[in-house]
Amino acid sequence: MKGKYSIRVGNNRLRYEFTIYRNITILKGNSATGKTTLVEMIREYYEDRELSGIQLESEVPCRTLSGRDWNVLLPSIENSIVFIDEDNDFLKTVEFADAVRESNNYYVIVTREGLPNLPYSVEEIYGIRESGKYAGLKQVYNEFYRIYYPKQMDLGFPVKRIVVEDTNSGFEFFSGLASSWNAEVISSGGKSGVFAKLLERDPEENCLVIADGAALGSEIDRIMKLIGNSDKVILYLPESFEWLILRSGLIDGKRIQEILAKPEQYIPSEKYFSWERYFTALIIEETKDSYLRYSKRKLNPVYLQETERRRIIEAMDMIGELLKDGEMS
Amino acid sequence: MIQDVDRSTVVSEHVIDSPVLGGITPRELSGGVKTLILINNVSDRIFNASACGDNCAKWLLEMGKHKDVTINLRHIMDFGSEPFEIHIQNTDQIVHSMEELVPIAGMIVR
């Protein structure tokens, strides 16, 4: 399944309106904000339709999944949005992750626990908040809000340490970039290593973390809590390193920029577990017959040439300003 | 706890008045409040407090002022900015603030 889906569901007292953009969406936040009530409404509507007293508007079917027989039921659900409440132990299992990977459904999962087997985006982690009442109807209107969002950063300081989640091409790029700087570039060896690398840092040292936002969802909570209110750490979370190269415009073609503007319209969930994997496949395909031929395992040195690296740095917006030559000494 | 977390009023033993849902039974209380009630009343069991949001943390600390409370956490709960005393059984360490808790808990849970 691909595309974004706007959903409206409610009864005469309570109404939810939200949009789902990717295959995996996480709901968390304070108790009593209506997460379980939402899942329960979806379940009741599926069971009893209009007789439930619930109205649901969605382009695709909405289902719920729970209990011991989840793996029996799930194969029969296709091209649907599947809502799963917390307290389902299967959420953390490899078996469930495998089922999600091969499925053409989207999933909305209620959990405060990080789910490391699932590559979900930091942008698709939401809380629910009451945004008002419909005049005269006494109906409470709930909406989703993004829990982790970019904040204004003071970039006017030299970075002494750069932690890069990538181990291969991305790490080689940033290492090559920093070869003339007085900054140490280290790889965290994957998303689960970012927290430990941040623990090792000197708290007085300015540190930049570059990680793939498309799949860092399970790590972001402990990372944000470790950083706390420190102004010594900057998190830069592009979708992925490959997304950055695509965004730079190095590879010609209007089509690529159209894809980047609305990725959800192009990425089938049953083929790509996360957007990060799609962007990797896209760049490999688009560059295979050119001097920009891309490999995830080993960086093509052409990306470190003056013109190419400048374009990639410029694609990093404010962080690119920080990384420009001469500003990191 | 019910009034604070769920903004609901207990009318009688089996009826609760919710400002959003109307009249509900204890079954429709939030998962967080139900878990808090269990933690407070069933002391010979250990409950998964990751069913509780951060707005339940102060009630866990409040219970801890009167008795030792053991909970299972599968995420890093935010216990707020005031000093507290929490014993992390995995590492046998006592912490007094989120600054002390996060580096230890973050190596155990996400």
Short mmCIF file of C-alpha atoms in Angstrom, two decimals:
data_model
loop_
_atom_site.label_atom_id
_atom_site.label_comp_id
_atom_site.label_asym_id
_atom_site.label_seq_id
_atom_site.Cartn_x
_atom_site.Cartn_y
_atom_site.Cartn_z
CA MET A 1 0.00 0.00 0.00
CA LYS A 2 1.21 3.53 -0.63
CA GLY A 3 -0.17 7.02 -0.24
CA LYS A 4 -1.38 9.06 2.69
CA TYR A 5 -4.74 8.49 4.33
CA SER A 6 -6.89 10.92 6.23
CA ILE A 7 -9.14 9.31 8.79
CA ARG A 8 -12.09 10.66 10.69
CA VAL A 9 -13.64 8.54 13.38
CA GLY A 10 -15.94 9.42 16.22
CA ASN A 11 -19.23 9.17 18.03
CA ASN A 12 -21.52 11.84 19.36
CA ARG A 13 -19.12 12.76 22.17
CA LEU A 14 -15.63 12.29 20.78
CA ARG A 15 -14.05 12.66 17.39
CA TYR A 16 -10.56 12.03 15.99
CA GLU A 17 -9.10 13.42 12.78
CA PHE A 18 -5.61 12.51 11.60
CA THR A 19 -3.52 11.56 8.57
CA ILE A 20 -1.29 8.50 8.20
CA TYR A 21 1.74 8.92 5.93
CA ARG A 22 3.82 5.73 6.21
CA ASN A 23 3.61 2.04 6.90
CA ILE A 24 4.37 2.43 10.61
CA THR A 25 2.95 5.12 12.90
CA ILE A 26 3.51 5.13 16.66
CA LEU A 27 1.12 6.61 19.23
CA LYS A 28 2.39 7.38 22.73
CA GLY A 29 2.18 10.03 25.40
CA ASN A 30 0.39 10.66 28.68
CA SER A 31 -2.25 8.37 30.10
CA ALA A 32 -5.88 9.22 29.45
CA THR A 33 -5.32 11.04 26.17
CA GLY A 34 -7.56 8.65 24.24
CA LYS A 35 -5.19 6.18 22.58
CA THR A 36 -7.03 3.07 23.69
CA THR A 37 -10.38 4.74 23.08
CA LEU A 38 -9.35 5.35 19.47
CA VAL A 39 -8.37 1.71 18.93
CA GLU A 40 -11.57 0.59 20.59
CA MET A 41 -13.66 2.83 18.30
CA ILE A 42 -11.97 1.34 15.24
CA ARG A 43 -12.72 -2.16 16.57
CA GLU A 44 -16.34 -1.41 17.37
CA TYR A 45 -16.93 0.12 13.95
CA TYR A 46 -15.41 -2.89 12.21
CA GLU A 47 -17.62 -5.27 14.22
CA ASP A 48 -20.95 -3.44 14.07
CA ARG A 49 -20.54 -0.72 11.42
CA GLU A 50 -23.14 2.07 11.82
CA LEU A 51 -24.95 0.08 14.51
CA SER A 52 -22.00 0.78 16.79
CA GLY A 53 -22.91 4.47 16.88
CA ILE A 54 -19.52 5.29 15.44
CA GLN A 55 -18.85 7.05 12.17
CA LEU A 56 -15.65 6.29 10.30
CA GLU A 57 -14.40 7.94 7.12
CA SER A 58 -11.39 6.37 5.44
CA GLU A 59 -10.40 5.49 1.89
CA VAL A 60 -9.16 2.09 3.04
CA PRO A 61 -10.47 -0.37 5.63
CA CYS A 62 -9.41 0.17 9.24
CA ARG A 63 -8.90 -2.91 11.39
CA THR A 64 -7.55 -3.81 14.81
CA LEU A 65 -5.22 -6.62 15.79
CA SER A 66 -4.70 -8.12 19.24
CA GLY A 67 -4.30 -11.27 21.24
CA ARG A 68 -2.62 -14.62 20.90
CA ASP A 69 -4.00 -15.37 17.45
CA TRP A 70 -2.65 -12.20 15.82
CA ASN A 71 -0.49 -14.25 13.43
CA VAL A 72 -3.50 -16.24 12.26
CA LEU A 73 -5.59 -13.15 11.63
CA LEU A 74 -2.98 -10.86 10.08
CA PRO A 75 -2.46 -12.76 6.80
CA SER A 76 -6.14 -12.24 6.03
CA ILE A 77 -5.86 -8.44 6.31
CA GLU A 78 -4.71 -6.62 3.19
CA ASN A 79 -4.47 -3.01 2.03
CA SER A 80 -5.80 -1.82 5.36
CA ILE A 81 -4.73 0.38 8.24
CA VAL A 82 -4.21 -1.89 11.25
CA PHE A 83 -4.49 -0.38 14.74
CA ILE A 84 -2.79 -2.21 17.62
CA ASP A 85 -3.11 -1.22 21.27
CA GLU A 86 -0.33 -1.52 23.84
CA ASP A 87 -0.11 -4.62 26.04
CA ASN A 88 0.26 -6.90 23.04
CA ASP A 89 3.46 -8.82 23.72
CA PHE A 90 3.90 -9.77 20.07
CA LEU A 91 4.81 -6.17 19.20
CA LYS A 92 8.45 -6.69 20.19
CA THR A 93 8.88 -10.02 18.42
CA VAL A 94 10.89 -10.68 15.28
CA GLU A 95 7.91 -12.67 13.98
CA PHE A 96 5.72 -9.57 14.06
CA ALA A 97 8.42 -7.44 12.41
CA ASP A 98 8.71 -10.02 9.63
CA ALA A 99 4.95 -9.97 9.16
CA VAL A 100 4.94 -6.17 8.89
CA ARG A 101 7.83 -6.22 6.43
CA GLU A 102 5.96 -8.47 4.02
CA SER A 103 2.60 -6.84 4.41
CA ASN A 104 0.80 -4.28 2.26
CA ASN A 105 -0.95 -2.77 5.29
CA TYR A 106 -0.14 0.37 7.24
CA TYR A 107 0.14 0.00 11.04
CA VAL A 108 -0.76 2.38 13.85
CA ILE A 109 0.80 1.05 17.05
CA VAL A 110 0.18 2.31 20.59
CA THR A 111 3.33 1.83 22.64
CA ARG A 112 5.73 3.72 24.87
CA GLU A 113 8.40 1.08 24.42
CA GLY A 114 10.88 1.40 21.60
CA LEU A 115 10.39 -1.33 19.00
CA PRO A 116 13.91 -1.89 17.59
CA ASN A 117 12.80 -4.55 15.12
CA LEU A 118 10.62 -2.03 13.31
CA PRO A 119 12.25 0.77 11.26
CA TYR A 120 9.89 3.64 11.99
CA SER A 121 10.55 7.32 11.47
CA VAL A 122 11.04 9.91 14.19
CA GLU A 123 8.48 11.97 12.28
CA GLU A 124 5.76 9.37 12.64
CA ILE A 125 5.64 9.27 16.44
CA TYR A 126 2.59 11.11 17.70
CA GLY A 127 0.66 11.96 20.79
CA ILE A 128 -3.04 12.74 20.91
CA ARG A 129 -4.28 16.07 22.16
CA GLU A 130 -7.66 17.66 22.56
CA SER A 131 -7.87 20.52 20.16
CA GLY A 132 -11.28 21.86 21.02
CA LYS A 133 -14.96 21.20 21.04
CA TYR A 134 -17.38 21.61 18.20
CA ALA A 135 -19.55 24.57 18.98
CA GLY A 136 -22.87 23.59 20.49
CA LEU A 137 -22.30 19.88 20.04
CA LYS A 138 -20.31 19.15 23.20
CA GLN A 139 -18.20 16.91 21.02
CA VAL A 140 -14.50 16.76 21.88
CA TYR A 141 -12.20 16.94 18.90
CA ASN A 142 -8.85 15.13 19.13
CA GLU A 143 -5.89 15.39 16.79
CA PHE A 144 -2.41 13.89 16.51
CA TYR A 145 0.67 15.98 17.27
CA ARG A 146 4.25 15.16 16.47
CA ILE A 147 6.20 14.38 19.65
CA TYR A 148 9.71 14.90 18.30
CA TYR A 149 10.11 17.98 16.15
CA PRO A 150 13.04 20.13 15.00
CA LYS A 151 13.83 22.99 17.33
CA GLN A 152 15.71 26.18 16.73
CA MET A 153 19.43 25.62 17.17
CA ASP A 154 22.24 27.99 17.90
CA LEU A 155 24.75 26.88 15.31
CA GLY A 156 27.35 29.48 16.02
CA PHE A 157 29.88 27.18 17.65
CA PRO A 158 32.62 24.81 16.54
CA VAL A 159 31.76 21.12 16.58
CA LYS A 160 34.40 18.89 18.12
CA ARG A 161 32.77 15.52 17.60
CA ILE A 162 30.50 14.17 14.86
CA VAL A 163 28.68 10.91 15.54
CA VAL A 164 27.50 9.30 12.30
CA GLU A 165 25.05 6.41 12.45
CA ASP A 166 26.19 5.04 9.09
CA THR A 167 29.07 2.60 8.95
CA ASN A 168 29.80 2.66 5.22
CA SER A 169 29.23 5.31 2.55
CA GLY A 170 27.67 7.91 4.84
CA PHE A 171 30.45 7.56 7.38
CA GLU A 172 33.09 7.74 4.64
CA PHE A 173 31.51 10.92 3.28
CA PHE A 174 31.47 12.77 6.59
CA SER A 175 34.93 11.48 7.49
CA GLY A 176 36.23 12.73 4.16
CA LEU A 177 34.49 16.03 4.70
CA ALA A 178 36.05 16.50 8.10
CA SER A 179 39.56 15.41 7.18
CA SER A 180 40.75 19.00 7.22
CA TRP A 181 38.85 19.98 10.34
CA ASN A 182 39.73 19.82 13.96
CA ALA A 183 36.81 17.48 14.60
CA GLU A 184 36.60 13.79 15.33
CA VAL A 185 34.14 11.76 13.21
CA ILE A 186 33.05 8.45 14.69
CA SER A 187 30.54 5.86 13.59
CA SER A 188 28.02 4.56 16.09
CA GLY A 189 27.83 1.30 14.14
CA GLY A 190 24.11 1.62 13.55
CA LYS A 191 21.14 3.27 15.20
CA SER A 192 21.34 1.36 18.48
CA GLY A 193 24.88 2.64 19.08
CA VAL A 194 24.05 6.35 19.02
CA PHE A 195 23.00 6.45 22.69
CA ALA A 196 26.23 4.81 23.86
CA LYS A 197 28.37 7.15 21.76
CA LEU A 198 26.59 10.14 23.28
CA LEU A 199 27.25 8.73 26.73
CA GLU A 200 30.98 8.60 25.97
CA ARG A 201 31.22 12.24 24.98
CA ASP A 202 32.64 15.02 27.09
CA PRO A 203 29.50 16.93 28.18
CA GLU A 204 31.33 20.21 27.64
CA GLU A 205 32.21 19.27 24.06
CA ASN A 206 30.02 20.35 21.14
CA CYS A 207 28.71 17.31 19.35
CA LEU A 208 26.77 16.81 16.10
CA VAL A 209 24.81 13.61 15.57
CA ILE A 210 23.90 12.63 12.00
CA ALA A 211 21.50 9.69 11.78
CA ASP A 212 18.81 8.35 9.46
CA GLY A 213 15.55 9.81 10.70
CA ALA A 214 13.56 7.34 8.60
CA ALA A 215 14.43 4.47 10.92
CA LEU A 216 15.59 6.03 14.20
CA GLY A 217 12.15 5.99 15.83
CA SER A 218 12.87 3.25 18.35
CA GLU A 219 15.96 5.12 19.61
CA ILE A 220 14.80 8.70 19.68
CA ASP A 221 13.21 8.71 23.13
CA ARG A 222 16.29 7.66 25.08
CA ILE A 223 18.50 9.90 22.92
CA MET A 224 16.30 12.95 23.53
CA LYS A 225 16.13 12.21 27.26
CA LEU A 226 19.91 11.87 27.42
CA ILE A 227 20.45 15.16 25.61
CA GLY A 228 17.86 16.83 27.85
CA ASN A 229 18.21 20.57 27.73
CA SER A 230 21.86 20.51 26.69
CA ASP A 231 22.75 23.03 24.02
CA LYS A 232 25.96 21.10 23.31
CA VAL A 233 24.36 18.45 21.11
CA ILE A 234 22.74 18.95 17.72
CA LEU A 235 20.72 16.15 16.19
CA TYR A 236 20.53 16.17 12.41
CA LEU A 237 18.11 13.54 11.13
CA PRO A 238 17.67 13.51 7.35
CA GLU A 239 15.62 10.60 6.03
CA SER A 240 18.95 8.95 5.13
CA PHE A 241 22.31 9.76 3.55
CA GLU A 242 20.97 8.60 0.19
CA TRP A 243 18.02 10.98 0.58
CA LEU A 244 20.50 13.81 1.10
CA ILE A 245 22.29 13.02 -2.16
CA LEU A 246 18.98 12.80 -4.01
CA ARG A 247 17.91 16.11 -2.47
CA SER A 248 21.13 17.81 -3.55
CA GLY A 249 20.01 17.80 -7.17
CA LEU A 250 23.27 16.17 -8.30
CA ILE A 251 21.23 13.58 -10.13
CA ASP A 252 19.27 15.26 -12.89
CA GLY A 253 15.62 14.75 -13.32
CA LYS A 254 12.39 16.42 -12.32
CA ARG A 255 11.06 13.02 -11.32
CA ILE A 256 13.37 12.69 -8.33
CA GLN A 257 12.36 16.04 -6.89
CA GLU A 258 8.71 15.12 -7.40
CA ILE A 259 9.30 11.89 -5.48
CA LEU A 260 11.04 13.72 -2.64
CA ALA A 261 8.18 16.20 -2.40
CA LYS A 262 5.62 13.42 -1.83
CA PRO A 263 7.48 10.17 -1.07
CA GLU A 264 4.35 8.51 0.29
CA GLN A 265 2.86 8.47 -3.21
CA TYR A 266 5.74 6.37 -4.56
CA ILE A 267 6.83 3.93 -1.81
CA PRO A 268 4.89 0.65 -1.59
CA SER A 269 4.97 -0.65 1.97
CA GLU A 270 5.14 -4.30 0.94
CA LYS A 271 8.35 -3.69 -0.99
CA TYR A 272 10.15 -1.24 1.27
CA PHE A 273 10.16 -1.78 5.03
CA SER A 274 11.20 1.86 5.47
CA TRP A 275 11.60 4.93 3.27
CA GLU A 276 15.34 4.72 3.85
CA ARG A 277 15.46 1.47 1.85
CA TYR A 278 13.48 3.01 -0.98
CA PHE A 279 15.83 5.98 -1.28
CA THR A 280 18.82 3.60 -1.37
CA ALA A 281 17.21 1.56 -4.14
CA LEU A 282 16.28 4.74 -6.02
CA ILE A 283 19.77 6.24 -5.98
CA ILE A 284 21.39 2.96 -7.01
CA GLU A 285 18.99 2.68 -9.93
CA GLU A 286 19.32 6.32 -11.00
CA THR A 287 23.13 6.37 -10.93
CA LYS A 288 23.99 2.89 -12.19
CA ASP A 289 25.14 4.05 -15.63
CA SER A 290 26.75 7.32 -14.64
CA TYR A 291 29.92 8.65 -13.02
CA LEU A 292 27.84 9.05 -9.83
CA ARG A 293 27.32 5.29 -9.55
CA TYR A 294 26.33 4.78 -5.92
CA SER A 295 27.11 1.90 -3.60
CA LYS A 296 25.97 1.81 0.02
CA ARG A 297 28.90 -0.37 1.01
CA LYS A 298 31.70 1.82 -0.30
CA LEU A 299 31.54 5.52 -1.13
CA ASN A 300 32.21 6.45 -4.72
CA PRO A 301 35.06 9.00 -4.31
CA VAL A 302 33.36 11.31 -6.78
CA TYR A 303 30.98 12.39 -4.00
CA LEU A 304 33.91 13.99 -2.19
CA GLN A 305 34.98 16.09 -5.16
CA GLU A 306 34.54 19.83 -4.71
CA THR A 307 31.33 20.32 -6.70
CA GLU A 308 29.58 17.17 -5.54
CA ARG A 309 30.35 17.59 -1.88
CA ARG A 310 29.32 21.26 -1.95
CA ARG A 311 25.93 20.32 -3.43
CA ILE A 312 25.37 17.67 -0.75
CA ILE A 313 26.37 20.05 2.04
CA GLU A 314 23.98 22.67 0.68
CA ALA A 315 21.19 20.09 0.80
CA MET A 316 21.71 19.94 4.57
CA ASP A 317 20.30 23.46 5.03
CA MET A 318 21.36 24.94 8.37
CA ILE A 319 23.61 22.02 9.21
CA GLY A 320 25.28 22.54 5.84
CA GLU A 321 26.13 26.08 6.91
CA LEU A 322 27.80 24.63 9.97
CA LEU A 323 29.77 22.15 7.91
CA LYS A 324 31.07 24.57 5.31
CA ASP A 325 34.84 24.74 5.10
CA GLY A 326 36.48 26.96 7.62
CA GLU A 327 33.62 27.06 10.10
CA MET A 328 34.62 24.06 12.12
CA SER A 329 38.07 25.03 13.32
CA MET B 1 -5.25 9.54 41.02
CA ILE B 2 -8.41 9.04 38.99
CA GLN B 3 -9.31 12.72 39.19
CA ASP B 4 -5.78 13.88 38.42
CA VAL B 5 -4.85 11.56 35.56
CA ASP B 6 -8.21 10.76 33.97
CA ARG B 7 -9.99 13.99 35.02
CA SER B 8 -12.85 11.72 36.06
CA THR B 9 -14.94 11.64 39.22
CA VAL B 10 -15.78 8.47 41.12
CA VAL B 11 -19.55 8.54 41.64
CA SER B 12 -19.87 5.15 43.30
CA GLU B 13 -18.01 1.87 43.51
CA HIS B 14 -18.94 0.93 39.94
CA VAL B 15 -19.68 4.26 38.26
CA ILE B 16 -17.25 6.96 37.20
CA ASP B 17 -18.11 10.23 35.52
CA SER B 18 -15.73 10.99 32.64
CA PRO B 19 -15.82 14.49 31.11
CA VAL B 20 -15.26 12.99 27.65
CA LEU B 21 -16.87 9.55 27.71
CA GLY B 22 -19.74 10.24 30.14
CA GLY B 23 -20.65 7.57 32.68
CA ILE B 24 -18.13 4.73 32.58
CA THR B 25 -17.23 1.67 34.62
CA PRO B 26 -13.77 1.15 36.17
CA ARG B 27 -12.99 -0.99 33.12
CA GLU B 28 -12.94 2.12 30.91
CA LEU B 29 -10.44 3.99 33.08
CA SER B 30 -7.13 4.67 31.36
CA GLY B 31 -4.55 1.89 31.33
CA GLY B 32 -2.28 4.17 33.35
CA VAL B 33 -4.72 4.69 36.20
CA LYS B 34 -5.72 1.02 36.31
CA THR B 35 -2.05 0.07 36.58
CA LEU B 36 -1.48 2.66 39.33
CA ILE B 37 -4.40 1.20 41.29
CA LEU B 38 -2.95 -2.29 40.94
CA ILE B 39 0.53 -1.18 41.97
CA ASN B 40 -0.92 0.53 45.03
CA ASN B 41 -3.15 -2.33 46.11
CA VAL B 42 -1.50 -5.58 45.02
CA SER B 43 1.92 -5.46 46.60
CA ASP B 44 2.93 -9.07 45.99
CA ARG B 45 2.96 -8.59 42.18
CA ILE B 46 5.17 -6.53 39.90
CA PHE B 47 3.32 -4.58 37.21
CA ASN B 48 4.44 -3.17 33.87
CA ALA B 49 4.44 0.57 34.55
CA SER B 50 5.10 1.28 30.89
CA ALA B 51 1.31 1.18 30.69
CA CYS B 52 1.54 4.47 32.58
CA GLY B 53 2.27 7.81 30.94
CA ASP B 54 4.53 10.45 32.43
CA ASN B 55 1.49 12.02 34.07
CA CYS B 56 1.40 8.94 36.34
CA ALA B 57 5.02 9.31 37.52
CA LYS B 58 4.23 11.64 40.41
CA TRP B 59 1.78 9.10 41.80
CA LEU B 60 4.42 6.36 41.72
CA LEU B 61 6.76 8.66 43.64
CA GLU B 62 3.95 9.51 46.06
CA MET B 63 3.33 5.80 46.75
CA GLY B 64 7.06 5.40 47.30
CA LYS B 65 6.94 7.90 50.17
CA HIS B 66 4.75 5.50 52.14
CA LYS B 67 6.14 2.09 51.14
CA ASP B 68 8.67 0.43 48.89
CA VAL B 69 7.19 0.11 45.40
CA THR B 70 8.70 -2.22 42.79
CA ILE B 71 7.69 -1.71 39.18
CA ASN B 72 8.76 -3.03 35.78
CA LEU B 73 9.60 -0.28 33.28
CA ARG B 74 10.18 -0.96 29.60
CA HIS B 75 10.76 2.66 28.63
CA ILE B 76 12.34 5.64 30.35
CA MET B 77 9.58 7.27 32.35
CA ASP B 78 10.03 10.97 33.06
CA PHE B 79 9.93 11.32 36.85
CA GLY B 80 10.19 15.09 36.67
CA SER B 81 12.68 17.68 37.83
CA GLU B 82 12.27 17.33 41.61
CA PRO B 83 14.75 15.07 43.49
CA PHE B 84 13.63 11.46 44.04
CA GLU B 85 15.10 8.18 45.17
CA ILE B 86 14.84 5.22 42.82
CA HIS B 87 16.70 1.94 43.14
CA ILE B 88 17.50 0.39 39.74
CA GLN B 89 17.51 -3.31 40.48
CA ASN B 90 19.32 -4.31 37.26
CA THR B 91 22.48 -2.47 38.30
CA ASP B 92 21.84 -2.13 42.05
CA GLN B 93 22.24 1.65 41.85
CA ILE B 94 20.27 4.41 43.52
CA VAL B 95 19.53 7.52 41.48
CA HIS B 96 18.09 10.87 42.55
CA SER B 97 17.36 12.71 39.32
CA MET B 98 16.61 12.14 35.64
CA GLU B 99 20.21 13.16 34.89
CA GLU B 100 21.34 10.17 36.96
CA LEU B 101 18.59 7.80 35.83
CA VAL B 102 18.73 8.22 32.04
CA PRO B 103 22.36 7.10 31.41
CA ILE B 104 21.74 3.91 33.39
CA ALA B 105 18.19 3.13 32.28
CA GLY B 106 19.02 4.02 28.67
CA MET B 107 21.48 1.15 28.49
CA ILE B 108 18.72 -1.26 29.54
CA VAL B 109 15.54 -0.01 27.83
CA ARG B 110 14.65 2.20 24.89
#
